[in-house]
C-alpha positions as YAML, in Angstrom:
chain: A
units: angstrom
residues:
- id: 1
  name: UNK
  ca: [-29.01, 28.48, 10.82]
- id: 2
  name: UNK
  ca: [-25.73, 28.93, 8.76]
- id: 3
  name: UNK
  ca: [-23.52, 29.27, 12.17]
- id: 4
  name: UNK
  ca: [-25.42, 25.79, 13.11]
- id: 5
  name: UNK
  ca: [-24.68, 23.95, 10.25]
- id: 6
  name: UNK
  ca: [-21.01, 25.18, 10.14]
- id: 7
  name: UNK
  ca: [-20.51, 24.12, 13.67]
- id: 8
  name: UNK
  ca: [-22.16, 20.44, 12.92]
- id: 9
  name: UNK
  ca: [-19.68, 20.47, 10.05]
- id: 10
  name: UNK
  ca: [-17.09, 21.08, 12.00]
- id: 11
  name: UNK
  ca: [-17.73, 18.72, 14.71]
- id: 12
  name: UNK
  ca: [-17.96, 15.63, 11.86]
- id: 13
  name: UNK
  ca: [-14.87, 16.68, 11.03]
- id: 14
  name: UNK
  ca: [-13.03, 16.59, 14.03]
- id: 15
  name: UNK
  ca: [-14.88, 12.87, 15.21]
- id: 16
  name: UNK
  ca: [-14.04, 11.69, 11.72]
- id: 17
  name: UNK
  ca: [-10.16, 12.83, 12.94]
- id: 18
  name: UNK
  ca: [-10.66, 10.88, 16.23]
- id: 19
  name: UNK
  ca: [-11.87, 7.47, 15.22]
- id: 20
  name: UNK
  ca: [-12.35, 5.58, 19.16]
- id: 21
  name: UNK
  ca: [-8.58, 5.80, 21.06]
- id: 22
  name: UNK
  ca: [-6.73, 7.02, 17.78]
- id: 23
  name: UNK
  ca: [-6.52, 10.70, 18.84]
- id: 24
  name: UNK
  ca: [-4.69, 12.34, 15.68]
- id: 25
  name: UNK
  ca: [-5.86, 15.48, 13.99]
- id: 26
  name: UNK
  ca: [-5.39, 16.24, 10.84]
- id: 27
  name: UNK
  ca: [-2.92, 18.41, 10.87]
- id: 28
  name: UNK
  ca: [-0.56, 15.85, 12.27]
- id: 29
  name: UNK
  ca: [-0.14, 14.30, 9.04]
- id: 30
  name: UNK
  ca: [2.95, 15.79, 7.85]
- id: 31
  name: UNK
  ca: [4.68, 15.81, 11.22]
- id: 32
  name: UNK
  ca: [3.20, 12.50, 12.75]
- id: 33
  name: UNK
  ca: [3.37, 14.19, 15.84]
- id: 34
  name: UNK
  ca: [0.56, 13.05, 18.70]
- id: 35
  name: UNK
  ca: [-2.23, 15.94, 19.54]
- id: 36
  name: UNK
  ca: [-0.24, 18.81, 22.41]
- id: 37
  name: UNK
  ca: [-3.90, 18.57, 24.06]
- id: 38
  name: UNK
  ca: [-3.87, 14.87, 24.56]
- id: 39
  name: UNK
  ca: [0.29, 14.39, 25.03]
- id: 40
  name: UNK
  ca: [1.17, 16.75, 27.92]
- id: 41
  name: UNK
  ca: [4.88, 16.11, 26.65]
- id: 42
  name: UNK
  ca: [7.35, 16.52, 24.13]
- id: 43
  name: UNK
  ca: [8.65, 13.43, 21.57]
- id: 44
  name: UNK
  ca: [11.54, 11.79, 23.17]
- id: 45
  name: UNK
  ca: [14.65, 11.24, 20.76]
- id: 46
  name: UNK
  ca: [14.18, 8.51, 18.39]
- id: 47
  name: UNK
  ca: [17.34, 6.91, 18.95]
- id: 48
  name: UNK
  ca: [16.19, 5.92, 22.19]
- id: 49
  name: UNK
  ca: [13.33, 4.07, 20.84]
- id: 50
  name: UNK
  ca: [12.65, 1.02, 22.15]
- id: 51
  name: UNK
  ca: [10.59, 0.10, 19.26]
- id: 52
  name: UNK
  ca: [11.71, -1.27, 16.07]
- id: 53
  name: UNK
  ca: [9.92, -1.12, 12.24]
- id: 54
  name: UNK
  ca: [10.13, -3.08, 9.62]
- id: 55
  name: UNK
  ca: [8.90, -3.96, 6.08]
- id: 56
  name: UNK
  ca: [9.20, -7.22, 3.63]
- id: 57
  name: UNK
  ca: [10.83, -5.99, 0.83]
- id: 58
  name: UNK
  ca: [12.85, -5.15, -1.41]
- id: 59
  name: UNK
  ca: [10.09, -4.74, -3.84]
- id: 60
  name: UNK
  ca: [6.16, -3.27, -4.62]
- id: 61
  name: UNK
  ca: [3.92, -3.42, -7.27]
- id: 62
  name: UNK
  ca: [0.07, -3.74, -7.58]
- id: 63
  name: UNK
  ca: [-2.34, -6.14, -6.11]
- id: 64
  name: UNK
  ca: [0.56, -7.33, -3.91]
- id: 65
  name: UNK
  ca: [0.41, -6.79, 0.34]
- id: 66
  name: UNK
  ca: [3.65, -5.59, 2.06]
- id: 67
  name: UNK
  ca: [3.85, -6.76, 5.62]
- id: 68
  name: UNK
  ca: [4.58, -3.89, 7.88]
- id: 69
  name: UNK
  ca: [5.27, -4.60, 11.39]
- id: 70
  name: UNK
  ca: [6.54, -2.57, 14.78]
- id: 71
  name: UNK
  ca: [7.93, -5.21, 17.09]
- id: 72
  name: UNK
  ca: [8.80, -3.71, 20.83]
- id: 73
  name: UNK
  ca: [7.64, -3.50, 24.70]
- id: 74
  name: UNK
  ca: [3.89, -2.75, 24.55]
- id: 75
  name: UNK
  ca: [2.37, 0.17, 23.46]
- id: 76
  name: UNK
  ca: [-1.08, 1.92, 23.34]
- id: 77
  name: UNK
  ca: [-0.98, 4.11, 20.10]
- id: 78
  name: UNK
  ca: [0.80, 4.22, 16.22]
- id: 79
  name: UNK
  ca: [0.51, 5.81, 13.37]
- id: 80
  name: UNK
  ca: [1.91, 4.36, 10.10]
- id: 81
  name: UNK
  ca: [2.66, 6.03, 6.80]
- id: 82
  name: UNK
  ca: [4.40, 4.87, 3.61]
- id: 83
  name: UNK
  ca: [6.35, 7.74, 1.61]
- id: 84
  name: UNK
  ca: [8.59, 8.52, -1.15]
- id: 85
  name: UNK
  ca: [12.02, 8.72, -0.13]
- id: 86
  name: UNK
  ca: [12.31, 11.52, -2.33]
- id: 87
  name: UNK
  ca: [11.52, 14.89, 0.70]
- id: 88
  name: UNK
  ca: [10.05, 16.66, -1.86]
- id: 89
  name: UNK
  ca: [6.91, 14.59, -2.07]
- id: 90
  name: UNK
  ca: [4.69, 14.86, 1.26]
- id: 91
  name: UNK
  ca: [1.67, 12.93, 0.40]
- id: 92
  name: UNK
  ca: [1.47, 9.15, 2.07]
- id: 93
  name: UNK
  ca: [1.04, 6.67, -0.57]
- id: 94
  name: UNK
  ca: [-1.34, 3.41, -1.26]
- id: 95
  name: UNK
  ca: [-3.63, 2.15, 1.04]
- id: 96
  name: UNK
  ca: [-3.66, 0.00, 4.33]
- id: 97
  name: UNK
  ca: [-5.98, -3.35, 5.31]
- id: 98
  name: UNK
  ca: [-7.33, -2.68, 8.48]
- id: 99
  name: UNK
  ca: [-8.02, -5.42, 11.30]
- id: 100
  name: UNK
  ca: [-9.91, -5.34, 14.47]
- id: 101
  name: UNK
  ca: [-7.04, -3.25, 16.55]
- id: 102
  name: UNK
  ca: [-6.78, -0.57, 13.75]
- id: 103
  name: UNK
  ca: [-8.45, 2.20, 11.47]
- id: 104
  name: UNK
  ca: [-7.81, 3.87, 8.02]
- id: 105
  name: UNK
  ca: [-7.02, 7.63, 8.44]
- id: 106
  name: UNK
  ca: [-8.40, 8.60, 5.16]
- id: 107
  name: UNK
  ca: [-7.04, 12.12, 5.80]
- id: 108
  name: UNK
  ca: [-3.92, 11.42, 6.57]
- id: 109
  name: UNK
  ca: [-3.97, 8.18, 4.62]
- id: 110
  name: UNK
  ca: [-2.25, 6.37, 7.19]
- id: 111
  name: UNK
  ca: [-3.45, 3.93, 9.51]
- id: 112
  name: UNK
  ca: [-3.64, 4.27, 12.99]
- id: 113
  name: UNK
  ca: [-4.72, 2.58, 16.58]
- id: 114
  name: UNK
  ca: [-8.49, 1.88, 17.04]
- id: 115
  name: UNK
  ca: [-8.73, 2.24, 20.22]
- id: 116
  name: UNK
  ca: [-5.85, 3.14, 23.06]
- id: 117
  name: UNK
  ca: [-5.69, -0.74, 24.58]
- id: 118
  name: UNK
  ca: [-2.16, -2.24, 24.97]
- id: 119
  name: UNK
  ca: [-0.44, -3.68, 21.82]
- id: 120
  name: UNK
  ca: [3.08, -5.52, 21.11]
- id: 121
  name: UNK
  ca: [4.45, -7.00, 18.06]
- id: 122
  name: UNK
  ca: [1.98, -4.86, 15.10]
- id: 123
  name: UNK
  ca: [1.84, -6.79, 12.15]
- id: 124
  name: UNK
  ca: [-0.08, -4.72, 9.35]
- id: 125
  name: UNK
  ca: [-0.49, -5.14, 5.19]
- id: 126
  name: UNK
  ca: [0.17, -1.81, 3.00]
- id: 127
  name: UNK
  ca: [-1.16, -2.44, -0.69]
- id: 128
  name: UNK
  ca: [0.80, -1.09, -3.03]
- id: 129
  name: UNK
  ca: [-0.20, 2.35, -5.63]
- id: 130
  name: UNK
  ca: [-1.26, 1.00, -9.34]
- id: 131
  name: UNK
  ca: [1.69, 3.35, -10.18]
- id: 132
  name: UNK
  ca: [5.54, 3.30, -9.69]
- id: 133
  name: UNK
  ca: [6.04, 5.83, -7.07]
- id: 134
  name: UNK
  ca: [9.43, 5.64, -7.13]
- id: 135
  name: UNK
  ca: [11.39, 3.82, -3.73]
- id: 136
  name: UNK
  ca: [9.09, 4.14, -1.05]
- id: 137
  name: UNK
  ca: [9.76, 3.71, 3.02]
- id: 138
  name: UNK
  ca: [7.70, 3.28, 5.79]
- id: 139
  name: UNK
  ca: [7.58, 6.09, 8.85]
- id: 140
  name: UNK
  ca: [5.60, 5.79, 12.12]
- id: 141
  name: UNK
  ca: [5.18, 7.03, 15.13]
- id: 142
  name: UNK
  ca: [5.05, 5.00, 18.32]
- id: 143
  name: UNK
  ca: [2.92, 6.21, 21.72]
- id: 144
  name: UNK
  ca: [3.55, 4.10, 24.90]
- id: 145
  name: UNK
  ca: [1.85, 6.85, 27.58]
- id: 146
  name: UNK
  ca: [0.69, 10.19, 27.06]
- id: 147
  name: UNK
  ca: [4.13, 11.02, 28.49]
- id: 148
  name: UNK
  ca: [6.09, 8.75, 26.48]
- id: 149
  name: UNK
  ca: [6.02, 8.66, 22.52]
- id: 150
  name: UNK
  ca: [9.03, 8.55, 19.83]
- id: 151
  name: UNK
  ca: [8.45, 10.23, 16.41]
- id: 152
  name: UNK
  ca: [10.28, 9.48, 13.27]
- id: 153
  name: UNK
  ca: [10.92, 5.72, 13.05]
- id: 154
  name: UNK
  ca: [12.21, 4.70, 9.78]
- id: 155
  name: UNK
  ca: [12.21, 1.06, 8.65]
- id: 156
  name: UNK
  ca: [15.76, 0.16, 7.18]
- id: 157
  name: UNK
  ca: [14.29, -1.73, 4.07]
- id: 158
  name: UNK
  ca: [13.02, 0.05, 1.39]
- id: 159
  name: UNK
  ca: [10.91, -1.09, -1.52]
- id: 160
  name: UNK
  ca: [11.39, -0.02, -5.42]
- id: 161
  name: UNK
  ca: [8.43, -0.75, -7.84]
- id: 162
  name: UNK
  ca: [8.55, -3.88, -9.55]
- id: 163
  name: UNK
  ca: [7.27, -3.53, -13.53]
- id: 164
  name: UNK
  ca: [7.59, -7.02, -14.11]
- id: 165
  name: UNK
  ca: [5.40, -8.38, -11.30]
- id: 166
  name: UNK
  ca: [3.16, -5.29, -12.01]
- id: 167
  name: UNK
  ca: [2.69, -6.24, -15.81]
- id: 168
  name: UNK
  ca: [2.10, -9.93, -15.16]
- id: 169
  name: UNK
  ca: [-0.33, -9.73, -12.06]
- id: 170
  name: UNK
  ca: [-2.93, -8.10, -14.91]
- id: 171
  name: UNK
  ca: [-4.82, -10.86, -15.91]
- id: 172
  name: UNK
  ca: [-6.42, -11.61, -19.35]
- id: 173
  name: UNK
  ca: [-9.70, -13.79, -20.12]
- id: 174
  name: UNK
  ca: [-8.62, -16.41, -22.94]
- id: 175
  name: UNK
  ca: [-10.64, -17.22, -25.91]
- id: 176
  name: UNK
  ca: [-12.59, -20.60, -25.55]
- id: 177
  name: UNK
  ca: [-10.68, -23.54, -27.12]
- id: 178
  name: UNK
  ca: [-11.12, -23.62, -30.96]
- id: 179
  name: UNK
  ca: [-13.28, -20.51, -31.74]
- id: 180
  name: UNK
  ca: [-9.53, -18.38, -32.64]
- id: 181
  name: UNK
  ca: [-6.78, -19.23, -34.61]
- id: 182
  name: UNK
  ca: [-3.93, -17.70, -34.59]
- id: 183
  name: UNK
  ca: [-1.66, -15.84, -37.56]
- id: 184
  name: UNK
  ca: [0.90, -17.89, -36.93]
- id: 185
  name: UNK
  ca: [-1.52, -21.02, -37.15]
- id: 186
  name: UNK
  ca: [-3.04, -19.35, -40.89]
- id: 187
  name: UNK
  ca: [0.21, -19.37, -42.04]
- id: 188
  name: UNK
  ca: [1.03, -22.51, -41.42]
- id: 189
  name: UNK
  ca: [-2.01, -24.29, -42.67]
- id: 190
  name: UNK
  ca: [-2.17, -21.73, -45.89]
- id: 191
  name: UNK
  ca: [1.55, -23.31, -46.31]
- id: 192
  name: UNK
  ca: [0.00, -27.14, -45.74]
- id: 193
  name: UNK
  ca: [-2.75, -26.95, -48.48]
- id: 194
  name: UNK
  ca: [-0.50, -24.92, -51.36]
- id: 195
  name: UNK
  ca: [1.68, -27.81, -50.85]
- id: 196
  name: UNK
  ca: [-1.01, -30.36, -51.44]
- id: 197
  name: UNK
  ca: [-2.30, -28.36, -54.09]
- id: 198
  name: UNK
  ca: [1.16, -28.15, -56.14]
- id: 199
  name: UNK
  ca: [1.75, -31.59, -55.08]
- id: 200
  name: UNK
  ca: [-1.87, -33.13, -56.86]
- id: 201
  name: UNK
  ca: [-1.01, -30.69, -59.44]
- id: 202
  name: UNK
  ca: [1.97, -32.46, -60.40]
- id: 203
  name: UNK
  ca: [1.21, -35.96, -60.11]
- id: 204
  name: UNK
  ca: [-1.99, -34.78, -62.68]
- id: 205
  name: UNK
  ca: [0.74, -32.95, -65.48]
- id: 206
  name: UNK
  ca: [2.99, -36.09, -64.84]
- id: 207
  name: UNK
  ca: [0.26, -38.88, -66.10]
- id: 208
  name: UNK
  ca: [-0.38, -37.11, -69.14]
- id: 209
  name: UNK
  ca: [3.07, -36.89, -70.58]
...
């Protein structure tokens, strides 16, 4: 019973890896480097790439979409990652929208095709961490055939977090109109009525001399 339910485990796993046409194992995640049993070939050199990625930049912060997009011939398959540019950190960051043609890969956090139909011109939305992550670029890899794929595209724009934008996107609920009053409103009125005070005060000491 314990062999069963370790092989039904395992099979989720894999069909949770293989969402439709996207054929990319887990262990791809790192490498971005299409399945040896499905791509009967190796990755051809990237600067031969007919394919081209790019990003709206130059900045990030939460709650606001960066359009991603891989313009070129058509092709069948992707996978798209955004990453730190700094090596040592591996981990893809934030999240992706999906659409009709495409599919969150939760374990690779990435998003990839839905199904192996032809594709041109990708246009995709990354959301942003709720952290700064430092300067973050976008990496993907591009299949056209089983036989043909390029690893390792790059997009030349990079985005750096934006605390400004981040700070003012949280919103706050105001206090209905005249239940608060201010300190600085206090002060002023405290000011107003010592005034009036000293004021009848004096026009009172001045009547009886």
């Amino acid at each position: 019973m314990e062999n069963i339910l370790a092989v039904l485990l395992t099979c989720l796993a894999v069909a949770r890896a293989y969402p439709m046409g996207a054929l990319i194992p887990v262990g791809v995640c790192i490498t971005m480097t299409p399945n040896s049993a499905s791509h009967n070939a190796t990755t051809q050199a990237i600067n031969t790439t007919p394919y081209t990625l790019t990003a709206v930049g130059p900045m990030y912060w939460y709650g606001q979409g960066v359009t991603v997009s891989i313009t070129g011939p058509a092709f069948k398959g992707f996978m798209i990652q955004a990453r730190s540019t700094n090596a040592s950190v591996t981990t893809s960051l934030g999240s992706w929208t999906t659409t009709a043609d495409t599919v969150a890969h939760t374990d690779c956090n990435a998003l990839v095709h839905y199904n192996n139909s032809e594709k041109t011109n990708l246009t995709v939305t990354w959301m942003p961490p709720s952290m700064d992550k430092g300067t973050v670029q976008f990496m993907a890899t591009v299949v056209q055939s089983k036989q043909m794929f390029w690893v390792g595209h790059v997009a030349t724009q990079t985005l750096v977090y934006n605390a400004t934008s981040a700070t003012s996107a949280v919103t706050t609920t105001a206090a209905p109109a005249g239940t608060t009053v201010s300190s600085g409103n206090v002060c002023f009125m405290s000011s107003i009525l010592m005034f009036a005070v000293l004021l009848i005060c004096g026009m009172q000491m001045t009547s009886v001399v």
